[in-house]
Structure formats: structure tokens, C-alpha cells
PDB file of C-alpha atoms in Angstrom:
ATOM      1  CA  MET A   1       0.000   0.000   0.000  1.00 46.00           C
ATOM      2  CA  ALA A   2       1.479   3.356  -1.052  1.00 48.00           C
ATOM      3  CA  LEU A   3       2.031   6.085   1.468  1.00 46.00           C
ATOM      4  CA  ASP A   4       0.384   9.468   1.173  1.00 49.00           C
ATOM      5  CA  THR A   5       2.726  11.868  -0.639  1.00 48.00           C
ATOM      6  CA  ARG A   6       2.061  14.471   2.050  1.00 48.00           C
ATOM      7  CA  PHE A   7       4.123  12.332   4.449  1.00 45.00           C
ATOM      8  CA  PRO A   8       7.214  11.382   2.368  1.00 47.00           C
ATOM      9  CA  ASP A   9       9.361  10.379   5.333  1.00 49.00           C
ATOM     10  CA  ALA A  10       6.657   8.759   7.417  1.00 47.00           C
ATOM     11  CA  THR A  11       5.651   5.172   7.800  1.00 46.00           C
ATOM     12  CA  LEU A  12       2.101   3.901   7.597  1.00 42.00           C
ATOM     13  CA  ASP A  13       1.882   3.654  11.379  1.00 49.00           C
ATOM     14  CA  THR A  14       2.852   7.282  11.944  1.00 48.00           C
ATOM     15  CA  VAL A  15       0.389   8.469   9.310  1.00 43.00           C
ATOM     16  CA  THR A  16      -2.513   6.552  10.798  1.00 47.00           C
ATOM     17  CA  ALA A  17      -1.565   7.807  14.269  1.00 47.00           C
ATOM     18  CA  THR A  18      -1.198  11.424  13.138  1.00 50.00           C
ATOM     19  CA  VAL A  19      -4.583  11.805  11.450  1.00 47.00           C
ATOM     20  CA  PRO A  20      -6.727  10.930  14.510  1.00 53.00           C
ATOM     21  CA  GLU A  21      -4.496  13.062  16.709  1.00 57.00           C
ATOM     22  CA  ARG A  22      -5.018  16.064  14.443  1.00 55.00           C
ATOM     23  CA  ALA A  23      -8.767  15.443  14.465  1.00 55.00           C
ATOM     24  CA  ARG A  24      -8.757  15.376  18.249  1.00 58.00           C
ATOM     25  CA  ARG A  25      -6.793  18.621  18.360  1.00 59.00           C
ATOM     26  CA  ARG A  26      -9.289  20.277  16.023  1.00 55.00           C
ATOM     27  CA  ARG A  27     -12.172  19.126  18.179  1.00 56.00           C
ATOM     28  CA  ARG A  28     -10.469  20.422  21.330  1.00 54.00           C
ATOM     29  CA  SER A  29      -9.669  23.792  19.771  1.00 51.00           C
ATOM     30  CA  GLY A  30     -13.230  24.075  18.468  1.00 49.00           C
ATOM     31  CA  ALA A  31     -14.629  23.301  21.910  1.00 50.00           C
ATOM     32  CA  GLY A  32     -12.338  25.913  23.409  1.00 48.00           C
ATOM     33  CA  ARG A  33     -13.653  28.548  21.004  1.00 53.00           C
ATOM     34  CA  ARG A  34     -17.299  27.922  21.853  1.00 60.00           C
ATOM     35  CA  ARG A  35     -18.564  30.500  24.300  1.00 70.00           C
ATOM     36  CA  SER A  36     -21.861  31.381  25.870  1.00 82.00           C
ATOM     37  CA  THR A  37     -22.779  34.961  25.090  1.00 88.00           C
ATOM     38  CA  VAL A  38     -25.142  35.208  28.050  1.00 88.00           C
ATOM     39  CA  LEU A  39     -22.539  33.898  30.510  1.00 89.00           C
ATOM     40  CA  THR A  40     -19.891  36.217  29.058  1.00 89.00           C
ATOM     41  CA  VAL A  41     -22.170  39.235  29.479  1.00 90.00           C
ATOM     42  CA  LEU A  42     -23.040  38.194  33.033  1.00 91.00           C
ATOM     43  CA  MET A  43     -19.367  37.704  33.888  1.00 90.00           C
ATOM     44  CA  TRP A  44     -18.351  41.134  32.628  1.00 91.00           C
ATOM     45  CA  THR A  45     -21.352  42.713  34.324  1.00 92.00           C
ATOM     46  CA  SER A  46     -20.265  41.152  37.618  1.00 91.00           C
ATOM     47  CA  VAL A  47     -16.692  42.333  37.105  1.00 88.00           C
ATOM     48  CA  PHE A  48     -17.946  45.844  36.374  1.00 90.00           C
ATOM     49  CA  TYR A  49     -20.231  45.801  39.425  1.00 91.00           C
ATOM     50  CA  PHE A  50     -17.488  44.759  41.861  1.00 89.00           C
ATOM     51  CA  VAL A  51     -14.442  46.495  40.388  1.00 91.00           C
ATOM     52  CA  VAL A  52     -15.819  49.970  39.621  1.00 92.00           C
ATOM     53  CA  PRO A  53     -16.483  50.907  43.297  1.00 91.00           C
ATOM     54  CA  LEU A  54     -12.940  49.819  44.183  1.00 91.00           C
ATOM     55  CA  VAL A  55     -11.515  51.914  41.346  1.00 92.00           C
ATOM     56  CA  TRP A  56     -13.607  54.887  42.464  1.00 93.00           C
ATOM     57  CA  LEU A  57     -12.377  54.465  46.057  1.00 92.00           C
ATOM     58  CA  ALA A  58      -8.733  54.200  44.994  1.00 92.00           C
ATOM     59  CA  LEU A  59      -8.997  57.316  42.806  1.00 92.00           C
ATOM     60  CA  SER A  60     -10.845  59.240  45.525  1.00 92.00           C
ATOM     61  CA  THR A  61      -7.921  58.794  47.910  1.00 92.00           C
ATOM     62  CA  THR A  62      -5.756  60.839  45.504  1.00 92.00           C
ATOM     63  CA  LYS A  63      -8.067  63.881  45.592  1.00 92.00           C
ATOM     64  CA  ASN A  64      -8.633  66.698  48.023  1.00 89.00           C
ATOM     65  CA  ASN A  65     -12.090  67.580  49.312  1.00 85.00           C
ATOM     66  CA  SER A  66     -12.867  70.059  46.551  1.00 86.00           C
ATOM     67  CA  ASP A  67     -11.810  67.680  43.763  1.00 88.00           C
ATOM     68  CA  LEU A  68     -14.059  64.977  45.179  1.00 87.00           C
ATOM     69  CA  PHE A  69     -17.095  67.000  44.133  1.00 85.00           C
ATOM     70  CA  ALA A  70     -15.646  68.999  41.227  1.00 87.00           C
ATOM     71  CA  THR A  71     -14.113  66.185  39.129  1.00 87.00           C
ATOM     72  CA  PHE A  72     -15.371  62.979  37.555  1.00 88.00           C
ATOM     73  CA  GLY A  73     -15.344  60.137  40.068  1.00 83.00           C
ATOM     74  CA  LEU A  74     -13.526  57.651  37.829  1.00 86.00           C
ATOM     75  CA  TRP A  75     -10.718  60.015  36.901  1.00 88.00           C
ATOM     76  CA  ILE A  76      -7.835  61.720  38.674  1.00 86.00           C
ATOM     77  CA  GLY A  77      -8.127  65.156  40.226  1.00 86.00           C
ATOM     78  CA  THR A  78      -6.184  68.341  39.568  1.00 88.00           C
ATOM     79  CA  SER A  79      -3.440  67.277  42.000  1.00 88.00           C
ATOM     80  CA  PHE A  80      -2.169  64.073  43.586  1.00 91.00           C
ATOM     81  CA  GLU A  81      -3.085  64.276  47.283  1.00 91.00           C
ATOM     82  CA  PHE A  82      -2.786  60.653  48.411  1.00 92.00           C
ATOM     83  CA  PHE A  83       0.160  61.160  50.741  1.00 93.00           C
ATOM     84  CA  THR A  84      -1.385  64.336  52.160  1.00 92.00           C
ATOM     85  CA  ASN A  85      -4.606  62.458  52.871  1.00 92.00           C
ATOM     86  CA  LEU A  86      -2.627  59.628  54.431  1.00 93.00           C
ATOM     87  CA  GLU A  87      -0.803  62.090  56.685  1.00 93.00           C
ATOM     88  CA  ASN A  88      -4.089  63.685  57.729  1.00 91.00           C
ATOM     89  CA  LEU A  89      -5.494  60.237  58.448  1.00 92.00           C
ATOM     90  CA  ALA A  90      -2.508  59.314  60.620  1.00 92.00           C
ATOM     91  CA  THR A  91      -2.506  62.554  62.625  1.00 92.00           C
ATOM     92  CA  PHE A  92      -6.196  63.407  62.994  1.00 90.00           C
ATOM     93  CA  GLN A  93      -7.341  63.151  66.645  1.00 88.00           C
ATOM     94  CA  ASP A  94      -3.857  62.073  67.715  1.00 90.00           C
ATOM     95  CA  GLY A  95      -3.758  59.143  65.312  1.00 89.00           C
ATOM     96  CA  VAL A  96      -6.787  57.339  66.725  1.00 94.00           C
ATOM     97  CA  PHE A  97      -7.342  55.666  63.328  1.00 94.00           C
ATOM     98  CA  TRP A  98      -4.395  53.328  63.903  1.00 95.00           C
ATOM     99  CA  ARG A  99      -5.831  52.403  67.288  1.00 95.00           C
ATOM    100  CA  TRP A 100      -9.051  51.512  65.512  1.00 96.00           C
ATOM    101  CA  MET A 101      -7.110  49.407  63.023  1.00 96.00           C
ATOM    102  CA  VAL A 102      -5.387  47.509  65.846  1.00 96.00           C
ATOM    103  CA  ASN A 103      -8.769  46.945  67.495  1.00 96.00           C
ATOM    104  CA  THR A 104     -10.215  45.640  64.227  1.00 96.00           C
ATOM    105  CA  VAL A 105      -7.304  43.262  63.679  1.00 95.00           C
ATOM    106  CA  LEU A 106      -7.695  41.986  67.241  1.00 96.00           C
ATOM    107  CA  TYR A 107     -11.469  41.520  67.032  1.00 96.00           C
ATOM    108  CA  ALA A 108     -11.463  39.975  63.567  1.00 95.00           C
ATOM    109  CA  GLY A 109      -8.347  37.833  64.038  1.00 95.00           C
ATOM    110  CA  VAL A 110      -9.337  36.269  67.355  1.00 96.00           C
ATOM    111  CA  SER A 111     -12.944  35.820  66.250  1.00 95.00           C
ATOM    112  CA  ALA A 112     -12.004  34.247  62.902  1.00 95.00           C
ATOM    113  CA  VAL A 113      -9.533  31.734  64.345  1.00 96.00           C
ATOM    114  CA  GLY A 114     -11.753  30.877  67.308  1.00 96.00           C
ATOM    115  CA  SER A 115     -14.875  30.555  65.185  1.00 96.00           C
ATOM    116  CA  ALA A 116     -13.107  28.360  62.617  1.00 95.00           C
ATOM    117  CA  LEU A 117     -11.779  26.054  65.352  1.00 95.00           C
ATOM    118  CA  LEU A 118     -15.158  25.754  67.069  1.00 96.00           C
ATOM    119  CA  ALA A 119     -17.000  25.221  63.786  1.00 95.00           C
ATOM    120  CA  THR A 120     -14.484  22.586  62.686  1.00 95.00           C
ATOM    121  CA  ALA A 121     -14.680  20.668  65.959  1.00 95.00           C
ATOM    122  CA  CYS A 122     -18.474  20.866  66.117  1.00 95.00           C
ATOM    123  CA  GLY A 123     -18.950  19.953  62.463  1.00 95.00           C
ATOM    124  CA  TYR A 124     -16.547  17.027  62.795  1.00 95.00           C
ATOM    125  CA  ALA A 125     -18.390  15.718  65.854  1.00 94.00           C
ATOM    126  CA  LEU A 126     -21.788  15.965  64.170  1.00 94.00           C
ATOM    127  CA  ALA A 127     -20.513  14.240  61.029  1.00 94.00           C
ATOM    128  CA  LYS A 128     -18.507  11.401  62.576  1.00 93.00           C
ATOM    129  CA  TYR A 129     -20.212  10.555  65.875  1.00 93.00           C
ATOM    130  CA  ARG A 130     -23.658   9.234  66.627  1.00 91.00           C
ATOM    131  CA  PHE A 131     -25.169  10.331  69.936  1.00 90.00           C
ATOM    132  CA  ALA A 132     -28.554  11.001  71.462  1.00 92.00           C
ATOM    133  CA  GLY A 133     -30.010  14.326  70.361  1.00 90.00           C
ATOM    134  CA  ARG A 134     -27.758  14.668  67.313  1.00 91.00           C
ATOM    135  CA  ARG A 135     -30.666  15.299  64.942  1.00 92.00           C
ATOM    136  CA  ALA A 136     -32.084  17.940  67.280  1.00 94.00           C
ATOM    137  CA  VAL A 137     -28.715  19.722  67.419  1.00 93.00           C
ATOM    138  CA  VAL A 138     -28.459  19.714  63.630  1.00 93.00           C
ATOM    139  CA  ALA A 139     -32.018  21.038  63.358  1.00 93.00           C
ATOM    140  CA  VAL A 140     -31.250  23.884  65.781  1.00 93.00           C
ATOM    141  CA  ILE A 141     -28.115  24.799  63.836  1.00 92.00           C
ATOM    142  CA  MET A 142     -30.016  24.787  60.545  1.00 91.00           C
ATOM    143  CA  GLY A 143     -32.702  26.968  62.077  1.00 91.00           C
ATOM    144  CA  SER A 144     -30.096  29.374  63.452  1.00 90.00           C
ATOM    145  CA  ILE A 145     -28.792  30.018  59.947  1.00 89.00           C
ATOM    146  CA  MET A 146     -32.204  31.449  59.026  1.00 89.00           C
ATOM    147  CA  VAL A 147     -32.242  33.983  61.889  1.00 87.00           C
ATOM    148  CA  PRO A 148     -30.944  37.460  60.872  1.00 85.00           C
ATOM    149  CA  VAL A 149     -27.991  38.676  62.903  1.00 81.00           C
ATOM    150  CA  THR A 150     -29.656  42.027  63.574  1.00 82.00           C
ATOM    151  CA  ALA A 151     -32.579  40.238  65.241  1.00 85.00           C
ATOM    152  CA  LEU A 152     -30.171  38.874  67.861  1.00 87.00           C
ATOM    153  CA  ALA A 153     -28.406  42.184  68.503  1.00 86.00           C
ATOM    154  CA  LEU A 154     -30.733  43.456  71.245  1.00 88.00           C
ATOM    155  CA  PRO A 155     -30.946  40.126  73.156  1.00 91.00           C
ATOM    156  CA  THR A 156     -27.166  39.822  72.908  1.00 92.00           C
ATOM    157  CA  TYR A 157     -26.770  43.328  74.309  1.00 93.00           C
ATOM    158  CA  LEU A 158     -29.083  42.575  77.250  1.00 94.00           C
ATOM    159  CA  VAL A 159     -27.171  39.385  78.077  1.00 94.00           C
ATOM    160  CA  PHE A 160     -23.796  41.120  77.975  1.00 94.00           C
ATOM    161  CA  ALA A 161     -25.108  44.094  79.928  1.00 94.00           C
ATOM    162  CA  ALA A 162     -26.279  41.746  82.677  1.00 95.00           C
ATOM    163  CA  ALA A 163     -22.789  40.191  82.731  1.00 94.00           C
ATOM    164  CA  ASN A 164     -21.102  43.655  82.780  1.00 94.00           C
ATOM    165  CA  LEU A 165     -19.261  42.880  79.540  1.00 93.00           C
ATOM    166  CA  THR A 166     -20.507  45.765  77.409  1.00 94.00           C
ATOM    167  CA  ASP A 167     -17.942  48.354  76.345  1.00 95.00           C
ATOM    168  CA  THR A 168     -15.220  45.689  76.428  1.00 95.00           C
ATOM    169  CA  PRO A 169     -13.479  43.738  73.626  1.00 95.00           C
ATOM    170  CA  TRP A 170     -15.279  40.583  74.797  1.00 95.00           C
ATOM    171  CA  ALA A 171     -18.589  42.115  73.726  1.00 94.00           C
ATOM    172  CA  ILE A 172     -17.354  41.892  70.125  1.00 95.00           C
ATOM    173  CA  ILE A 173     -15.249  38.729  70.244  1.00 95.00           C
ATOM    174  CA  LEU A 174     -17.573  36.336  72.095  1.00 95.00           C
ATOM    175  CA  PRO A 175     -20.658  36.762  69.844  1.00 93.00           C
ATOM    176  CA  SER A 176     -18.443  36.491  66.757  1.00 93.00           C
ATOM    177  CA  LEU A 177     -17.146  33.078  67.832  1.00 94.00           C
ATOM    178  CA  ILE A 178     -20.490  31.491  66.969  1.00 91.00           C
ATOM    179  CA  SER A 179     -21.078  30.694  63.307  1.00 92.00           C
ATOM    180  CA  PRO A 180     -23.993  28.334  62.577  1.00 93.00           C
ATOM    181  CA  PHE A 181     -23.253  28.414  58.864  1.00 93.00           C
ATOM    182  CA  GLY A 182     -19.622  27.541  59.585  1.00 93.00           C
ATOM    183  CA  VAL A 183     -20.720  24.538  61.659  1.00 95.00           C
ATOM    184  CA  PHE A 184     -23.024  23.336  58.883  1.00 94.00           C
ATOM    185  CA  LEU A 185     -20.304  23.835  56.260  1.00 92.00           C
ATOM    186  CA  MET A 186     -17.742  21.880  58.285  1.00 94.00           C
ATOM    187  CA  MET A 187     -20.238  19.126  59.031  1.00 94.00           C
ATOM    188  CA  VAL A 188     -20.778  18.588  55.306  1.00 92.00           C
ATOM    189  CA  TYR A 189     -17.067  18.882  54.566  1.00 91.00           C
ATOM    190  CA  ALA A 190     -16.027  16.464  57.325  1.00 93.00           C
ATOM    191  CA  ALA A 191     -18.498  13.845  56.129  1.00 91.00           C
ATOM    192  CA  ASP A 192     -16.732  13.675  52.743  1.00 88.00           C
ATOM    193  CA  SER A 193     -13.112  14.538  53.527  1.00 88.00           C
ATOM    194  CA  VAL A 194     -12.459  12.343  56.591  1.00 90.00           C
ATOM    195  CA  ASP A 195     -12.658   8.626  55.782  1.00 90.00           C
ATOM    196  CA  ASP A 196     -14.095   6.447  58.530  1.00 90.00           C
ATOM    197  CA  SER A 197     -11.411   3.821  57.845  1.00 91.00           C
ATOM    198  CA  LEU A 198      -8.711   6.311  58.882  1.00 90.00           C
ATOM    199  CA  LEU A 199     -10.452   6.901  62.180  1.00 91.00           C
ATOM    200  CA  GLU A 200     -10.807   3.171  62.791  1.00 92.00           C
ATOM    201  CA  ALA A 201      -7.128   2.629  62.002  1.00 92.00           C
ATOM    202  CA  ALA A 202      -6.158   5.408  64.422  1.00 91.00           C
ATOM    203  CA  ARG A 203      -8.295   3.866  67.177  1.00 91.00           C
ATOM    204  CA  ILE A 204      -6.748   0.446  66.583  1.00 91.00           C
ATOM    205  CA  ASP A 205      -3.293   2.027  66.933  1.00 90.00           C
ATOM    206  CA  GLY A 206      -4.329   3.412  70.305  1.00 91.00           C
ATOM    207  CA  SER A 207      -4.824   7.054  69.341  1.00 90.00           C
ATOM    208  CA  GLY A 208      -7.321   8.982  71.439  1.00 90.00           C
ATOM    209  CA  GLU A 209     -10.198  10.881  69.876  1.00 91.00           C
ATOM    210  CA  LEU A 210      -8.702  14.310  70.572  1.00 92.00           C
ATOM    211  CA  ARG A 211      -5.312  13.291  69.217  1.00 93.00           C
ATOM    212  CA  THR A 212      -6.911  11.776  66.107  1.00 93.00           C
ATOM    213  CA  PHE A 213      -8.828  14.990  65.497  1.00 93.00           C
ATOM    214  CA  ALA A 214      -5.760  17.207  65.967  1.00 91.00           C
ATOM    215  CA  THR A 215      -3.258  15.135  63.967  1.00 91.00           C
ATOM    216  CA  ILE A 216      -5.378  13.548  61.220  1.00 91.00           C
ATOM    217  CA  SER A 217      -8.844  15.015  60.810  1.00 92.00           C
ATOM    218  CA  LEU A 218      -7.886  18.675  61.198  1.00 91.00           C
ATOM    219  CA  LYS A 219      -5.299  18.381  58.413  1.00 89.00           C
ATOM    220  CA  LEU A 220      -7.811  16.744  56.070  1.00 90.00           C
ATOM    221  CA  MET A 221     -10.329  19.478  56.858  1.00 91.00           C
ATOM    222  CA  ALA A 222      -7.850  22.323  56.350  1.00 89.00           C
ATOM    223  CA  PRO A 223      -9.509  23.764  53.185  1.00 88.00           C
ATOM    224  CA  GLY A 224     -12.863  23.934  54.957  1.00 89.00           C
ATOM    225  CA  PHE A 225     -11.183  25.457  58.011  1.00 92.00           C
ATOM    226  CA  VAL A 226      -9.635  28.197  55.859  1.00 90.00           C
ATOM    227  CA  THR A 227     -12.994  28.827  54.175  1.00 89.00           C
ATOM    228  CA  VAL A 228     -14.772  29.381  57.496  1.00 92.00           C
ATOM    229  CA  LEU A 229     -11.865  31.495  58.721  1.00 93.00           C
ATOM    230  CA  LEU A 230     -12.077  33.774  55.681  1.00 91.00           C
ATOM    231  CA  PHE A 231     -15.856  34.102  55.935  1.00 91.00           C
ATOM    232  CA  GLN A 232     -15.722  34.977  59.625  1.00 93.00           C
ATOM    233  CA  LEU A 233     -12.742  37.294  59.167  1.00 93.00           C
ATOM    234  CA  VAL A 234     -14.618  39.347  56.579  1.00 92.00           C
ATOM    235  CA  ALA A 235     -17.864  39.274  58.578  1.00 93.00           C
ATOM    236  CA  THR A 236     -16.227  40.493  61.794  1.00 94.00           C
ATOM    237  CA  TRP A 237     -14.005  43.022  60.015  1.00 94.00           C
ATOM    238  CA  ASN A 238     -17.025  44.616  58.313  1.00 92.00           C
ATOM    239  CA  ASN A 239     -19.336  44.303  61.318  1.00 92.00           C
ATOM    240  CA  TYR A 240     -20.850  47.668  62.181  1.00 92.00           C
ATOM    241  CA  PHE A 241     -24.097  47.179  64.086  1.00 91.00           C
ATOM    242  CA  LEU A 242     -22.804  45.002  66.924  1.00 92.00           C
ATOM    243  CA  PRO A 243     -19.862  47.295  67.876  1.00 94.00           C
ATOM    244  CA  LEU A 244     -22.145  50.304  67.529  1.00 93.00           C
ATOM    245  CA  ILE A 245     -24.523  49.087  70.266  1.00 93.00           C
ATOM    246  CA  MET A 246     -21.902  47.383  72.445  1.00 94.00           C
ATOM    247  CA  LEU A 247     -19.141  50.017  72.633  1.00 94.00           C
ATOM    248  CA  ASN A 248     -19.241  53.533  74.059  1.00 93.00           C
ATOM    249  CA  THR A 249     -15.524  54.305  74.380  1.00 93.00           C
ATOM    250  CA  PRO A 250     -14.011  55.685  71.130  1.00 92.00           C
ATOM    251  CA  ALA A 251     -10.662  54.028  71.936  1.00 93.00           C
ATOM    252  CA  LEU A 252     -12.364  50.613  71.639  1.00 95.00           C
ATOM    253  CA  TYR A 253     -14.057  51.281  68.301  1.00 96.00           C
ATOM    254  CA  PRO A 254     -13.258  49.150  65.272  1.00 96.00           C
ATOM    255  CA  VAL A 255     -12.475  51.006  62.078  1.00 95.00           C
ATOM    256  CA  THR A 256     -16.038  50.675  60.718  1.00 94.00           C
ATOM    257  CA  VAL A 257     -17.623  52.524  63.647  1.00 95.00           C
ATOM    258  CA  GLY A 258     -14.770  55.026  63.897  1.00 94.00           C
ATOM    259  CA  LEU A 259     -14.970  56.075  60.253  1.00 94.00           C
ATOM    260  CA  ALA A 260     -18.755  56.299  60.481  1.00 92.00           C
ATOM    261  CA  GLN A 261     -18.389  58.690  63.431  1.00 90.00           C
ATOM    262  CA  TRP A 262     -15.978  60.834  61.405  1.00 89.00           C
ATOM    263  CA  GLN A 263     -18.382  60.871  58.491  1.00 86.00           C
ATOM    264  CA  ALA A 264     -21.244  61.888  60.788  1.00 84.00           C
ATOM    265  CA  ASN A 265     -19.143  64.734  62.198  1.00 78.00           C
ATOM    266  CA  ALA A 266     -18.235  65.879  58.693  1.00 73.00           C
ATOM    267  CA  SER A 267     -21.868  65.904  57.585  1.00 71.00           C
ATOM    268  CA  ALA A 268     -23.234  67.594  60.714  1.00 66.00           C
ATOM    269  CA  GLY A 269     -23.524  71.340  60.880  1.00 55.00           C
ATOM    270  CA  GLY A 270     -22.930  71.925  57.189  1.00 52.00           C
ATOM    271  CA  GLY A 271     -19.644  70.051  57.221  1.00 48.00           C
ATOM    272  CA  ALA A 272     -17.750  72.107  59.780  1.00 51.00           C
ATOM    273  CA  GLN A 273     -14.997  69.474  59.696  1.00 58.00           C
ATOM    274  CA  VAL A 274     -14.307  68.627  56.068  1.00 71.00           C
ATOM    275  CA  LEU A 275     -13.178  65.020  56.413  1.00 82.00           C
ATOM    276  CA  PHE A 276     -14.511  63.409  53.253  1.00 87.00           C
ATOM    277  CA  SER A 277     -11.115  62.687  51.691  1.00 89.00           C
ATOM    278  CA  THR A 278      -9.760  61.531  55.064  1.00 91.00           C
ATOM    279  CA  VAL A 279     -12.679  59.126  55.562  1.00 92.00           C
ATOM    280  CA  LEU A 280     -12.275  57.709  52.055  1.00 92.00           C
ATOM    281  CA  THR A 281      -8.553  57.244  52.574  1.00 93.00           C
ATOM    282  CA  GLY A 282      -9.277  55.446  55.830  1.00 94.00           C
ATOM    283  CA  ALA A 283     -11.771  53.172  54.072  1.00 93.00           C
ATOM    284  CA  PHE A 284      -9.176  52.365  51.410  1.00 95.00           C
ATOM    285  CA  VAL A 285      -6.483  51.607  53.977  1.00 94.00           C
ATOM    286  CA  SER A 286      -8.872  49.460  56.003  1.00 94.00           C
ATOM    287  CA  ILE A 287      -9.491  47.002  53.143  1.00 93.00           C
ATOM    288  CA  ILE A 288      -5.790  46.366  52.461  1.00 93.00           C
ATOM    289  CA  PRO A 289      -5.355  43.833  55.331  1.00 92.00           C
ATOM    290  CA  LEU A 290      -8.361  41.869  54.045  1.00 90.00           C
ATOM    291  CA  VAL A 291      -6.869  41.703  50.555  1.00 89.00           C
ATOM    292  CA  VAL A 292      -3.513  40.578  51.967  1.00 90.00           C
ATOM    293  CA  ALA A 293      -5.180  37.937  54.148  1.00 88.00           C
ATOM    294  CA  PHE A 294      -7.131  36.532  51.212  1.00 85.00           C
ATOM    295  CA  LEU A 295      -4.088  36.456  48.918  1.00 86.00           C
ATOM    296  CA  PHE A 296      -2.083  34.689  51.623  1.00 85.00           C
ATOM    297  CA  LEU A 297      -4.744  32.126  52.543  1.00 81.00           C
ATOM    298  CA  GLN A 298      -6.307  31.410  49.156  1.00 76.00           C
ATOM    299  CA  ARG A 299      -3.368  29.236  48.054  1.00 75.00           C
ATOM    300  CA  TYR A 300      -4.089  26.841  50.927  1.00 70.00           C
ATOM    301  CA  TRP A 301      -7.778  27.036  50.113  1.00 64.00           C
ATOM    302  CA  VAL A 302      -7.423  26.346  46.379  1.00 61.00           C
ATOM    303  CA  SER A 303      -4.714  23.694  46.730  1.00 55.00           C
ATOM    304  CA  GLY A 304      -6.750  21.845  49.358  1.00 51.00           C
ATOM    305  CA  LEU A 305      -9.896  21.929  47.273  1.00 52.00           C
ATOM    306  CA  ALA A 306      -7.955  20.681  44.221  1.00 50.00           C
ATOM    307  CA  THR A 307      -6.499  17.825  46.256  1.00 48.00           C
ATOM    308  CA  GLY A 308      -9.950  16.836  47.457  1.00 47.00           C
ATOM    309  CA  GLY A 309     -11.295  17.042  43.931  1.00 42.00           C
ATOM    310  CA  VAL A 310      -8.864  14.459  42.542  1.00 40.00           C
ATOM    311  CA  LYS A 311      -9.094  12.065  45.474  1.00 46.00           C
ATOM    312  CA  GLY A 312     -10.433   8.718  44.253  1.00 42.00           C
TER     313      GLY A 312
END
């Protein structure tokens, strides 16, 4: 049988192997070119919706108070005032903004780590142990997810007032340690990520339940742990209503309440204190730690989820 003249140096085997391979490549490239117009429009609409406010905030930090109202919001002002605004932010009221930032890091950091640990332990116990009342506990947790946080604010305040814990850091940290959604998420994650055979093997080797959880199960549940930690970190960092009703001392404010007080002072009395550019600069600075935390933790999150996705 004569070879195709298009392959003068090839054998019959290489020709027959090359043709199907090229067909497969064409099919793959064709599949890669197929796009959904609706999904593309939705994706770019979402990008526009989330990115434009951030761009506006970043550009606003480079303007003075007059340029904020005299120039287009998505363009630079007549002068670059970022460092001046940053200096005003650092020195206004004796630099109380940095105290607020430290408070926010403390509240959000302790609450996020504590909430993730509690949710992981509780979710693991509900997923891997059978005990009396388990279904009732799960039902209560599921019901708690449906209750708005603001509906619990007043009862929480009354409880902490009776315990003389209002106007203290504990009034922010303790309520933030409870995350019903985090418990539910970790319960579902533990059911799939922790194999019962591993637990049985650990028990046969003489490992206690606490040691098994700390050395085996917690590592397998690390992606879920990081997910709950990120959710709770963002929720506590952006929390405004709870600190507003719990705290009276300005030195204990988180950055959300502190900046809101500045904005209220700037708007009262016809704007006697023109702080708009200072407040916007503070808002921009306050989101930087969240961005850094997400960029640092997302590699553990994504790598753990990818590992779980290929597990057979």
C-alpha cells in the first residue's frame, strides 16, 4: 500500500496515528472557542459591578475635598493628594485611626480563628459521631442560619449588659465566635473529607479521639477550616451594628464605627470638619489587610480543594 505523498518520510503507522491526533486537536480547539454569550455578558457585568467601586475608592484617595465634588469620580483630580490624605489620616485626633485598626485586627483575628476552630470541631463531631439528640442539634443549627444577625443584637446586648461585659473587647469577640453556617459547612465537609477507615485505624493504633482529630482530621479538613476562617474574618471586620450598640468608648471602636463617626461629624452642621477625603482614605487603607489575608490564605484554600477534587 502506497504512502500518502504528504508524508514522504513517514511510515504507515505514523500516518494513521497522526490523522486521529489532528482530528482530536481540532475538536479540542473548536470546543475551546465555543462561548456562551449570556454567561460572558453576566461575567463582565459582575466584574464591572465589583471592580468599579474599588476603582472609584482608589482614585478618591488621591483627591482633596474640593476635587471629590468637582471632578469625575472615575478620573484623577487636579493634583495628587494621596500622601497628604494619608498624613491627615494618621494625625487626625492624635492618630486614633491606627488604634481603631489595631482593634479591628484583634477583634477579627481572634474571632475568625476561634470561630473556625469551634466550627471545625463541632462539624466534625456531628458528622462522625452518633449520639442522642444529634438530629435535634443539627435542626437547631439549621434553624439558626435562618435567623438574621440584627434580630439577635438586642438580646445579645441585654445578656452582655447583665454580665457587665458591654464596652469591652469581649462584647465583640464572644458573639463572633459562633457561626452556625460555619458549623453546617464543616459538618458537610467532614463527612466527605475524613474517611471512617482512617479513624478506625487510628483507634486500633491506640490514638485517642482528641489526638486523632488534631493530627489527622484537622489536616484533612484544612480547606474547609480556611474557608470558614475567611468568611468569619470578613464578617467580623465589616461588622458595624454590633460594635455600635456594644461600645461607648471611642478608643475601643473598630475602624467601621470610627470612620462612620468621622463621616457623621463631617456631615453635621454643614460640614464644619471637612473630612470626606480623610474618611475615604481610611476606608481604602482598612481594606488592604483583608486583601492581603485573602491572597495569603487562598493558596491553601485552592490547593486543598484541588487535592480533594482528585481524590479517588
